[in-house]
PDB file of C-alpha atoms and ligand atoms in Angstrom:
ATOM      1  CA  UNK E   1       0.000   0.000   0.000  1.00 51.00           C
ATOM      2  CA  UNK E   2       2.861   2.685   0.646  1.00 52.00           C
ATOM      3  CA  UNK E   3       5.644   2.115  -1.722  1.00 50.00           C
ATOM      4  CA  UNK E   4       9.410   3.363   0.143  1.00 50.00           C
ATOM      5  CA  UNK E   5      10.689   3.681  -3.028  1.00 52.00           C
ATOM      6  CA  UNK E   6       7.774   6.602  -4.361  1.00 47.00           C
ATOM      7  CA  UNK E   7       9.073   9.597  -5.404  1.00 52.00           C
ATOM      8  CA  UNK E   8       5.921  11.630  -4.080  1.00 52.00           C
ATOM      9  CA  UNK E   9       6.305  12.737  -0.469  1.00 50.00           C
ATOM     10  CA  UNK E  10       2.982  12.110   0.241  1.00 53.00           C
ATOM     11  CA  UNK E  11       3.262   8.478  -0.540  1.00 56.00           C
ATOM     12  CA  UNK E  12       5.351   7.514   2.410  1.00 53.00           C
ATOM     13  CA  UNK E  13       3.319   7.943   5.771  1.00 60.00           C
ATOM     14  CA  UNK E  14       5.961   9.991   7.796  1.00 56.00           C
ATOM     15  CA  UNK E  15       3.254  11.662   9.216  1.00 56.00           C
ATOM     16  CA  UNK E  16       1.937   8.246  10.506  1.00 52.00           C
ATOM     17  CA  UNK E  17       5.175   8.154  12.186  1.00 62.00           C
ATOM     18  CA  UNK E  18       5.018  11.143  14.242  1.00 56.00           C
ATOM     19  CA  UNK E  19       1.165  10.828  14.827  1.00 50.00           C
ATOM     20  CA  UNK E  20       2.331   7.559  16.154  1.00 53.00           C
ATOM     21  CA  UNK E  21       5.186   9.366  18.578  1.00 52.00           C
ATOM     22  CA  UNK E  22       2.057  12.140  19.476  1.00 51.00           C
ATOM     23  CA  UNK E  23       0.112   9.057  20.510  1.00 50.00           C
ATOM     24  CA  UNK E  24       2.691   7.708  22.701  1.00 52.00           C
ATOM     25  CA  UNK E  25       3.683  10.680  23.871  1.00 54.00           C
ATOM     26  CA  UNK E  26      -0.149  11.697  25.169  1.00 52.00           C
ATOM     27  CA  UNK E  27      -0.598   8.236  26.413  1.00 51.00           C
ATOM     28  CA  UNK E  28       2.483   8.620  28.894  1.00 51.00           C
ATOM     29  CA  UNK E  29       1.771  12.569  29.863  1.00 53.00           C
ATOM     30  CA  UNK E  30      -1.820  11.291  30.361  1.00 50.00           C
ATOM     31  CA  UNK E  31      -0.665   8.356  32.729  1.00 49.00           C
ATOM     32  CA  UNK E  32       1.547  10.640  34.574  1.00 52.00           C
ATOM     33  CA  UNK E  33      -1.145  13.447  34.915  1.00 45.00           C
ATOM     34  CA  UNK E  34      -3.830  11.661  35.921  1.00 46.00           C
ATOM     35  CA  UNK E  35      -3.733   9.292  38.999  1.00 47.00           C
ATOM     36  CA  UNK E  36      -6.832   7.742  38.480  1.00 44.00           C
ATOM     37  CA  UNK E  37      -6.481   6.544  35.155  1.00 42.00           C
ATOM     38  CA  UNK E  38      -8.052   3.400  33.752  1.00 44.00           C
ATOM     39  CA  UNK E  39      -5.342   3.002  31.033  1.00 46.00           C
ATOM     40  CA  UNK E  40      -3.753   0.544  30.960  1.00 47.00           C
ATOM     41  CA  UNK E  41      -4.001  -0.977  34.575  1.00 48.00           C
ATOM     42  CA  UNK E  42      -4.696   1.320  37.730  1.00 50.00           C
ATOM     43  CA  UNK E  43      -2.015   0.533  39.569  1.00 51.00           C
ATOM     44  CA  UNK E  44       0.481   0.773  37.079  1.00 48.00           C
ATOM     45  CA  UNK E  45      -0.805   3.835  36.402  1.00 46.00           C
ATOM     46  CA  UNK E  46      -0.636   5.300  39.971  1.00 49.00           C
ATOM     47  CA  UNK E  47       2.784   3.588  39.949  1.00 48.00           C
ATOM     48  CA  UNK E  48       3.623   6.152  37.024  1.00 46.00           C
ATOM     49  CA  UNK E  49       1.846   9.105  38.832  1.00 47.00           C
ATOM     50  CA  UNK E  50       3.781   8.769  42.057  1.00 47.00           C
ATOM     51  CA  UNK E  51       6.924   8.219  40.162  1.00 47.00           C
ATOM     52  CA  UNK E  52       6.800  11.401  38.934  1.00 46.00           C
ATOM     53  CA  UNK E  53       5.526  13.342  41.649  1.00 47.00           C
ATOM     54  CA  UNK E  54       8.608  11.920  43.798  1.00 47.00           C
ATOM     55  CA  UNK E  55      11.152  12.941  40.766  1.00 48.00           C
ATOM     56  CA  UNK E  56       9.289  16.096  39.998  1.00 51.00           C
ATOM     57  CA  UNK E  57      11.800  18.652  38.746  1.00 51.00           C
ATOM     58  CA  UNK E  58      10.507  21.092  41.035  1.00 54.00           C
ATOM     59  CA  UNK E  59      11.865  19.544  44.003  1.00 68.00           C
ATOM     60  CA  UNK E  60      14.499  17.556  42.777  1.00 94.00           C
ATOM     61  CA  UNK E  61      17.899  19.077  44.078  1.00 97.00           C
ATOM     62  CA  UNK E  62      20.225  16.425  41.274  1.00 96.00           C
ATOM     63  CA  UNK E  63      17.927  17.233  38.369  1.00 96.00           C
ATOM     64  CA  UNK E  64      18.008  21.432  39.339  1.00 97.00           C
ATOM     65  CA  UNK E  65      21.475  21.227  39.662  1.00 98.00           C
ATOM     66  CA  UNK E  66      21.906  18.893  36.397  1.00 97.00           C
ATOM     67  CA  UNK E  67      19.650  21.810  34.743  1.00 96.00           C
ATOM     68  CA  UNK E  68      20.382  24.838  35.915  1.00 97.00           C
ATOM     69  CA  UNK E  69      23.537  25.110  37.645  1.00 98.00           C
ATOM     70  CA  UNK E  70      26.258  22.296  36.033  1.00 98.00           C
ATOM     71  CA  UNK E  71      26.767  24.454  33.195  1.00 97.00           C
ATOM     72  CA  UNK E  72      28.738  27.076  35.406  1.00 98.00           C
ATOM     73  CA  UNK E  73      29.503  25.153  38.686  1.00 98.00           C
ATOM     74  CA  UNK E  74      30.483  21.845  36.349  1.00 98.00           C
ATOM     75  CA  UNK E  75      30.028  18.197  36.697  1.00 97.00           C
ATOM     76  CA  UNK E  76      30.840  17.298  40.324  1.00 97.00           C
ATOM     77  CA  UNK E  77      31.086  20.858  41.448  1.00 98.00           C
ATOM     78  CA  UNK E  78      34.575  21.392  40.646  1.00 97.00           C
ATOM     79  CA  UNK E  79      33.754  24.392  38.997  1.00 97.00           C
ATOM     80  CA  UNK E  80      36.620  26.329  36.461  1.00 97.00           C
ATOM     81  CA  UNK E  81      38.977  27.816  38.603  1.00 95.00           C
ATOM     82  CA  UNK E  82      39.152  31.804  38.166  1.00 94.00           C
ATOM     83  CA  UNK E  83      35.651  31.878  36.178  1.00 97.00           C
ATOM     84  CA  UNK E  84      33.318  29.586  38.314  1.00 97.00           C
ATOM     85  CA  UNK E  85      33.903  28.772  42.034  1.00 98.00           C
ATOM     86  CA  UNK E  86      33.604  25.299  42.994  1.00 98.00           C
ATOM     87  CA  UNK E  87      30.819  24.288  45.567  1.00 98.00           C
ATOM     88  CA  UNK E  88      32.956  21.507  47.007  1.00 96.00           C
ATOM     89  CA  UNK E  89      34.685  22.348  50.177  1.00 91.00           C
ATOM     90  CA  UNK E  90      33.439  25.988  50.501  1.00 96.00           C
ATOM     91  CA  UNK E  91      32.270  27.448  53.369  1.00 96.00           C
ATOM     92  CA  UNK E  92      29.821  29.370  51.025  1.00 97.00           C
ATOM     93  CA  UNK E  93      27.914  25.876  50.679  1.00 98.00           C
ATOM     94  CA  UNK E  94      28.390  23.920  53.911  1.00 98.00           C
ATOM     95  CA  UNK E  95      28.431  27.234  56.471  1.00 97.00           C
ATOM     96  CA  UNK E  96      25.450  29.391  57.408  1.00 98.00           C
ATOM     97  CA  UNK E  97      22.426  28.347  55.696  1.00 97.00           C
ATOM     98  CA  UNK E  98      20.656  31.769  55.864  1.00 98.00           C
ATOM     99  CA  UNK E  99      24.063  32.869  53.987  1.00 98.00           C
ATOM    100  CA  UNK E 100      23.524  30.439  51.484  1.00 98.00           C
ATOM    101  CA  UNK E 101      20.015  30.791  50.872  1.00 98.00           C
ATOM    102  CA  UNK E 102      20.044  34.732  50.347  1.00 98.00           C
ATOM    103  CA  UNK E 103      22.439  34.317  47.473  1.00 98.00           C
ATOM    104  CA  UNK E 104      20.496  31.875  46.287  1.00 98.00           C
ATOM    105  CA  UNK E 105      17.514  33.753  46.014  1.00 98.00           C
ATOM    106  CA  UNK E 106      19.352  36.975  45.036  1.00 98.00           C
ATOM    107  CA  UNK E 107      22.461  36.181  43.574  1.00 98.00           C
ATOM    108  CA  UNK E 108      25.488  37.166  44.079  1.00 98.00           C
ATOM    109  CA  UNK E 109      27.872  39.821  41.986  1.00 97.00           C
ATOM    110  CA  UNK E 110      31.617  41.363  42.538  1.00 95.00           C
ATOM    111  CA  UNK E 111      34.094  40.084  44.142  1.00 95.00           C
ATOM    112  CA  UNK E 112      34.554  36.868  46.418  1.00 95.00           C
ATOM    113  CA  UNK E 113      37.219  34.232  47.375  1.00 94.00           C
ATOM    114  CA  UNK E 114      36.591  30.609  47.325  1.00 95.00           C
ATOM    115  CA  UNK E 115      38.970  28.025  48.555  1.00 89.00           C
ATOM    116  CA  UNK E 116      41.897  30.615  48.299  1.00 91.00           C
ATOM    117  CA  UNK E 117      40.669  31.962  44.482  1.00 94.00           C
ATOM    118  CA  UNK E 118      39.398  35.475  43.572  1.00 95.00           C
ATOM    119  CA  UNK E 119      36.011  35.358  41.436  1.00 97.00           C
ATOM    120  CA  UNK E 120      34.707  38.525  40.135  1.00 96.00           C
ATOM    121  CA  UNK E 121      32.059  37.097  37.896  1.00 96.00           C
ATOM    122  CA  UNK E 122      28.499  37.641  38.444  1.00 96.00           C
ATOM    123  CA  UNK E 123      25.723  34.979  39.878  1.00 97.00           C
ATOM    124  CA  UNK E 124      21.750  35.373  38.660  1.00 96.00           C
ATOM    125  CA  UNK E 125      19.218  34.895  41.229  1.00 98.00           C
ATOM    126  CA  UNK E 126      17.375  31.977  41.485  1.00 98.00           C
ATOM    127  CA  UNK E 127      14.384  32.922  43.604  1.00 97.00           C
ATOM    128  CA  UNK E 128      11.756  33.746  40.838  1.00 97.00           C
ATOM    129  CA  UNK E 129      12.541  30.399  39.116  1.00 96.00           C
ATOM    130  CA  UNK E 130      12.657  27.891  42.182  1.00 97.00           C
ATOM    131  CA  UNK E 131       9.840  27.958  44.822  1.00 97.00           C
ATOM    132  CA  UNK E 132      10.797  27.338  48.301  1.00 97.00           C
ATOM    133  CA  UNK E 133      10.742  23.675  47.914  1.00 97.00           C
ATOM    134  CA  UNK E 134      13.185  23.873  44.568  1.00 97.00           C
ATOM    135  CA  UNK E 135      15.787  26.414  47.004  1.00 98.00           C
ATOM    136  CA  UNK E 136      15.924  23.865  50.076  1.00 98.00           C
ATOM    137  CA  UNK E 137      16.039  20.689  47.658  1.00 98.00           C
ATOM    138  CA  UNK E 138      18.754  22.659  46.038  1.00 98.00           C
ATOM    139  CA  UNK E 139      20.524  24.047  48.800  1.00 98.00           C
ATOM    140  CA  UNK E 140      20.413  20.130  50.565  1.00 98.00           C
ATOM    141  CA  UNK E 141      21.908  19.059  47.513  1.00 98.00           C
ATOM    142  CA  UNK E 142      25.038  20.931  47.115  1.00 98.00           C
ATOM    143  CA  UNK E 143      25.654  20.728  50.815  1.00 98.00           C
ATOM    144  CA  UNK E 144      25.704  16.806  50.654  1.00 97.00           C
ATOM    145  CA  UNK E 145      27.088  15.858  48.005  1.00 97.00           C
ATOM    146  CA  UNK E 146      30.564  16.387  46.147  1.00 97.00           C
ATOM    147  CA  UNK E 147      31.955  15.443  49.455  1.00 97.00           C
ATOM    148  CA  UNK E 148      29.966  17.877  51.202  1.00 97.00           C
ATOM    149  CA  UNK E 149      28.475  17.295  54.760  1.00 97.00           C
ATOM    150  CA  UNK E 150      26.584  19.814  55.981  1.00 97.00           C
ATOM    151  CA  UNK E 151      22.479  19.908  57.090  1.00 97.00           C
ATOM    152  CA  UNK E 152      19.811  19.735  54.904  1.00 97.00           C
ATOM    153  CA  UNK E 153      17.989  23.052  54.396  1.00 98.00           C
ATOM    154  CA  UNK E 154      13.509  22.720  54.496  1.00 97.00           C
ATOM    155  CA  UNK E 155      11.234  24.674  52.678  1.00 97.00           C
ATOM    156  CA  UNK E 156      10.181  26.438  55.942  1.00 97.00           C
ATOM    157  CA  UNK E 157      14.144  27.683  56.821  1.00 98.00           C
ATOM    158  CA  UNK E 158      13.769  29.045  52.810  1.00 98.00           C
ATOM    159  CA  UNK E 159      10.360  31.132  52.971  1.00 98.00           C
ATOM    160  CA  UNK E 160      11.234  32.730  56.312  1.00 98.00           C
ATOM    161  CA  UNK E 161      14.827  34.346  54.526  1.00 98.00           C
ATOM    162  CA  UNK E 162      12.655  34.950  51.803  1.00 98.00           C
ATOM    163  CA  UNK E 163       9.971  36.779  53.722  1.00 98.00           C
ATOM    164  CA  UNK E 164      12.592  38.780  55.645  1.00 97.00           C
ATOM    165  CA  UNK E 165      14.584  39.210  52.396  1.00 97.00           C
ATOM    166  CA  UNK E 166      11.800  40.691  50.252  1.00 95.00           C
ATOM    167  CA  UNK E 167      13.162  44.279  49.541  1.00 95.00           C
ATOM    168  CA  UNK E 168      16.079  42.608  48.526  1.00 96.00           C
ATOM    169  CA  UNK E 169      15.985  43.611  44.631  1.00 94.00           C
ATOM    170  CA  UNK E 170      19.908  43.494  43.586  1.00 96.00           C
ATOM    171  CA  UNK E 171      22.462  40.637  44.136  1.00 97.00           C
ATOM    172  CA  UNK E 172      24.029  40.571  47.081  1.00 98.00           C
ATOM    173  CA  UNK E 173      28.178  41.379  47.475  1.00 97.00           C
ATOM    174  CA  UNK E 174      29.949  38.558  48.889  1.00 95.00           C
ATOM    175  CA  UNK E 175      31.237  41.838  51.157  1.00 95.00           C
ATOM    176  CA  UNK E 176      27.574  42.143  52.617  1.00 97.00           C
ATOM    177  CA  UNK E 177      27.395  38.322  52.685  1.00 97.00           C
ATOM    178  CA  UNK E 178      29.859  38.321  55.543  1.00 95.00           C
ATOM    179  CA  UNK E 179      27.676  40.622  57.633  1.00 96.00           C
ATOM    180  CA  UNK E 180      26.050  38.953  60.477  1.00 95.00           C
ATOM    181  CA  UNK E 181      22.485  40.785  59.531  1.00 96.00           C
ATOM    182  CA  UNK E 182      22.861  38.785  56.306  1.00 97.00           C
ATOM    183  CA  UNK E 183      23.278  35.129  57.744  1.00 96.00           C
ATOM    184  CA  UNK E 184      20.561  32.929  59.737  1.00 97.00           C
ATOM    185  CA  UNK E 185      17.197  32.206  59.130  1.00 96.00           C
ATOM    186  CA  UNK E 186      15.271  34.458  61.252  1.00 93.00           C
ATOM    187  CA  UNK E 187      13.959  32.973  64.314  1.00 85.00           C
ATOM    188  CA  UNK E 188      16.235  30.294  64.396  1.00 76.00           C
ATOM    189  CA  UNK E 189      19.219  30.322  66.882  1.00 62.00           C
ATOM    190  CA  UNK E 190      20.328  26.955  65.374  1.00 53.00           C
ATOM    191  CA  UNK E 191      20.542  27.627  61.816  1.00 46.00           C
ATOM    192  CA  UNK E 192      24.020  29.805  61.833  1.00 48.00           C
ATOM    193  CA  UNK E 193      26.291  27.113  62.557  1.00 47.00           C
ATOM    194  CA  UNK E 194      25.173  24.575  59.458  1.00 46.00           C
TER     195      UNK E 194
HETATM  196  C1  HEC K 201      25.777  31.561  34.697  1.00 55.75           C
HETATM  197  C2  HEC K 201      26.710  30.812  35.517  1.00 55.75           C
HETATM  198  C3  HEC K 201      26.185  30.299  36.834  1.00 55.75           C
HETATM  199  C4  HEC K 201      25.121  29.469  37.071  1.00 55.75           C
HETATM  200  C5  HEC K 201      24.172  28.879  36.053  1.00 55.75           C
HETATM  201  C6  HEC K 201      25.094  29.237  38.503  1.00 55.75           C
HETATM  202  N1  HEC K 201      26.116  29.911  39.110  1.00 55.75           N
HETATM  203 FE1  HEC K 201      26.574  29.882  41.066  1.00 55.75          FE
HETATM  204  N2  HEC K 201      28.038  31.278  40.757  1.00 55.75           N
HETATM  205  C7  HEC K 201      28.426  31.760  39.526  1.00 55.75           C
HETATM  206  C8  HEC K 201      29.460  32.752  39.699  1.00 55.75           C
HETATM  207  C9  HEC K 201      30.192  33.502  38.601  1.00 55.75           C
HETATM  208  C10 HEC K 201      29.682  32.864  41.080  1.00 55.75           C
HETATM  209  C11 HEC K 201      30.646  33.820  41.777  1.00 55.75           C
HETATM  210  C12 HEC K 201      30.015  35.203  41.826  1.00 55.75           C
HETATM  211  C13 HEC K 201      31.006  36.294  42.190  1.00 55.75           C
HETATM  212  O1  HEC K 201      32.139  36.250  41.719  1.00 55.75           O
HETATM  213  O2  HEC K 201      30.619  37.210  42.942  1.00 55.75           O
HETATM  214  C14 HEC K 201      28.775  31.899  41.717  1.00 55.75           C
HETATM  215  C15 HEC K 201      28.714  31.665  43.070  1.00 55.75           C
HETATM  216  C16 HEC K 201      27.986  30.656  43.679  1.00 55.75           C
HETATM  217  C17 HEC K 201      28.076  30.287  45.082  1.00 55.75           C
HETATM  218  C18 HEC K 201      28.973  30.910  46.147  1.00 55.75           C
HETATM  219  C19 HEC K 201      30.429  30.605  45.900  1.00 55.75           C
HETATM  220  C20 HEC K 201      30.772  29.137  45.959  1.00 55.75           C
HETATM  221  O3  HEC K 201      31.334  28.646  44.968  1.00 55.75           O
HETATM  222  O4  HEC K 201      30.460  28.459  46.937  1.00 55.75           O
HETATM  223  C21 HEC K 201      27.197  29.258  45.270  1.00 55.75           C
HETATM  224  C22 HEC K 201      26.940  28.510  46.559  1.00 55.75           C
HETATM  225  C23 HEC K 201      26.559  28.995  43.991  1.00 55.75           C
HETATM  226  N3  HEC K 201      27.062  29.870  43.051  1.00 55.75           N
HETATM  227  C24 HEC K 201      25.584  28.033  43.782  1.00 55.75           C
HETATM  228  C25 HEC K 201      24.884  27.876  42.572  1.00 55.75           C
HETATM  229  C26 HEC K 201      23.749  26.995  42.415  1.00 55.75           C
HETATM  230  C27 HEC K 201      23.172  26.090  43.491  1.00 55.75           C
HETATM  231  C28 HEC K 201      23.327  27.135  41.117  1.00 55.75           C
HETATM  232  C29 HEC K 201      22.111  26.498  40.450  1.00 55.75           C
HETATM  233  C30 HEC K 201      20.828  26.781  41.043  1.00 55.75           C
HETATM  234  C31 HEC K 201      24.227  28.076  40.466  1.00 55.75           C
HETATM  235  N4  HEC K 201      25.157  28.493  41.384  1.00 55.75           N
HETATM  236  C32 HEC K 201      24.150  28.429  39.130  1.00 55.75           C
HETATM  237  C33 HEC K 201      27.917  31.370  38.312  1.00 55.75           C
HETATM  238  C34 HEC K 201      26.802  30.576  38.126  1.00 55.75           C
END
């Protein structure tokens, strides 16, 4: 019926091929989106949903920092010495967690030293594109892995330095960083020594 060897484009059904990727494409979005789902057996369905909601890029610290902050920071947080700090071994990730979540949220721009290196580059902030949820998950991630061992950060620790942060409209200087009005989570006597 279709004949590969036609010279009219029409003849061979490559748009039965990608109606057929559409299909299976809407068959596993629809799985994943809806828990309920009849097709093709409940529970491997559910199995699907809760899959996702568990590796949900939202609140997945490996997959944020595999998307948004490897191509700086590098594989394994090494970083590139003199352009990028590294996050391994830095007081910047496994210190104060208040410190660590403002420049998170804000950024950070002009001049710092990490692990003995000057960086005058410039961080963006992150605190319109990750939720509270996507800064602890990130934050707990760089502080425990790359041979990190600091405390994991919650969502909670996050909207309180973002609540007392909120004026806060320009990255933050590693200078002001240093400050002890710009470390801790407020109302936490704990958080300050990681
Ligand atoms: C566009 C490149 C870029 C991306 C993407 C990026 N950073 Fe950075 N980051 C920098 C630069 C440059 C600095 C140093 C800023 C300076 O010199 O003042 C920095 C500094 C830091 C610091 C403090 C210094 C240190 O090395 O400990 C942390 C922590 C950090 N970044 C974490 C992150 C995390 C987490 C992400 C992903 C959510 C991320 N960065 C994404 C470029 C980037």
């Amino acid at each position: 019926m279709f004949k590969s060897d036609s010279l009219s484009p029409f003849a061979y059904p490559w748009y039965l091929q990608f109606g057929t990727v559409l299909l299976v494409l809407g068959v596993v979005l629809g799985m994943q989106g809806t828990p309920g789902s009849t097709a093709p057996s409940q529970s491997s369905a559910r199995a699907v949903y809760q899959a996702g909601v568990s590796l949900s890029p939202a609140d997945d610290g490996e997959q944020i920092y595999n998307t948004r902050c490897m191509s700086c920071h590098q594989m394994g947080g090494r970083g590139v010495p003199g352009t990028f700090p590294p996050l391994r071994d830095t007081d910047w990730v496994t210190g104060d967690k208040g410190r660590l979540i403002r420049l998170l949220l804000h950024g950070i721009s002009g001049t710092i030293e990490v692990d003995g290196q000057t960086y005058s580059g410039s961080m963006p902030p992150w605190g319109g594109a990750l939720d509270d949820e996507g800064i602890a998950a990130i934050s707990t991630y760089i502080r425990s892995n790359f041979g990190n061992d600091a405390s994991a950060v919650t969502a909670e620790e996050v909207a309180k330095v973002r609540a007392a942060t909120k004026g806060r409209k320009k990255p933050w200087t590693g200078k002001e960083l240093k400050k002890e009005e710009n470390m801790g989570v407020p109302g936490d006597s704990t958080a300050t020594d990681g």
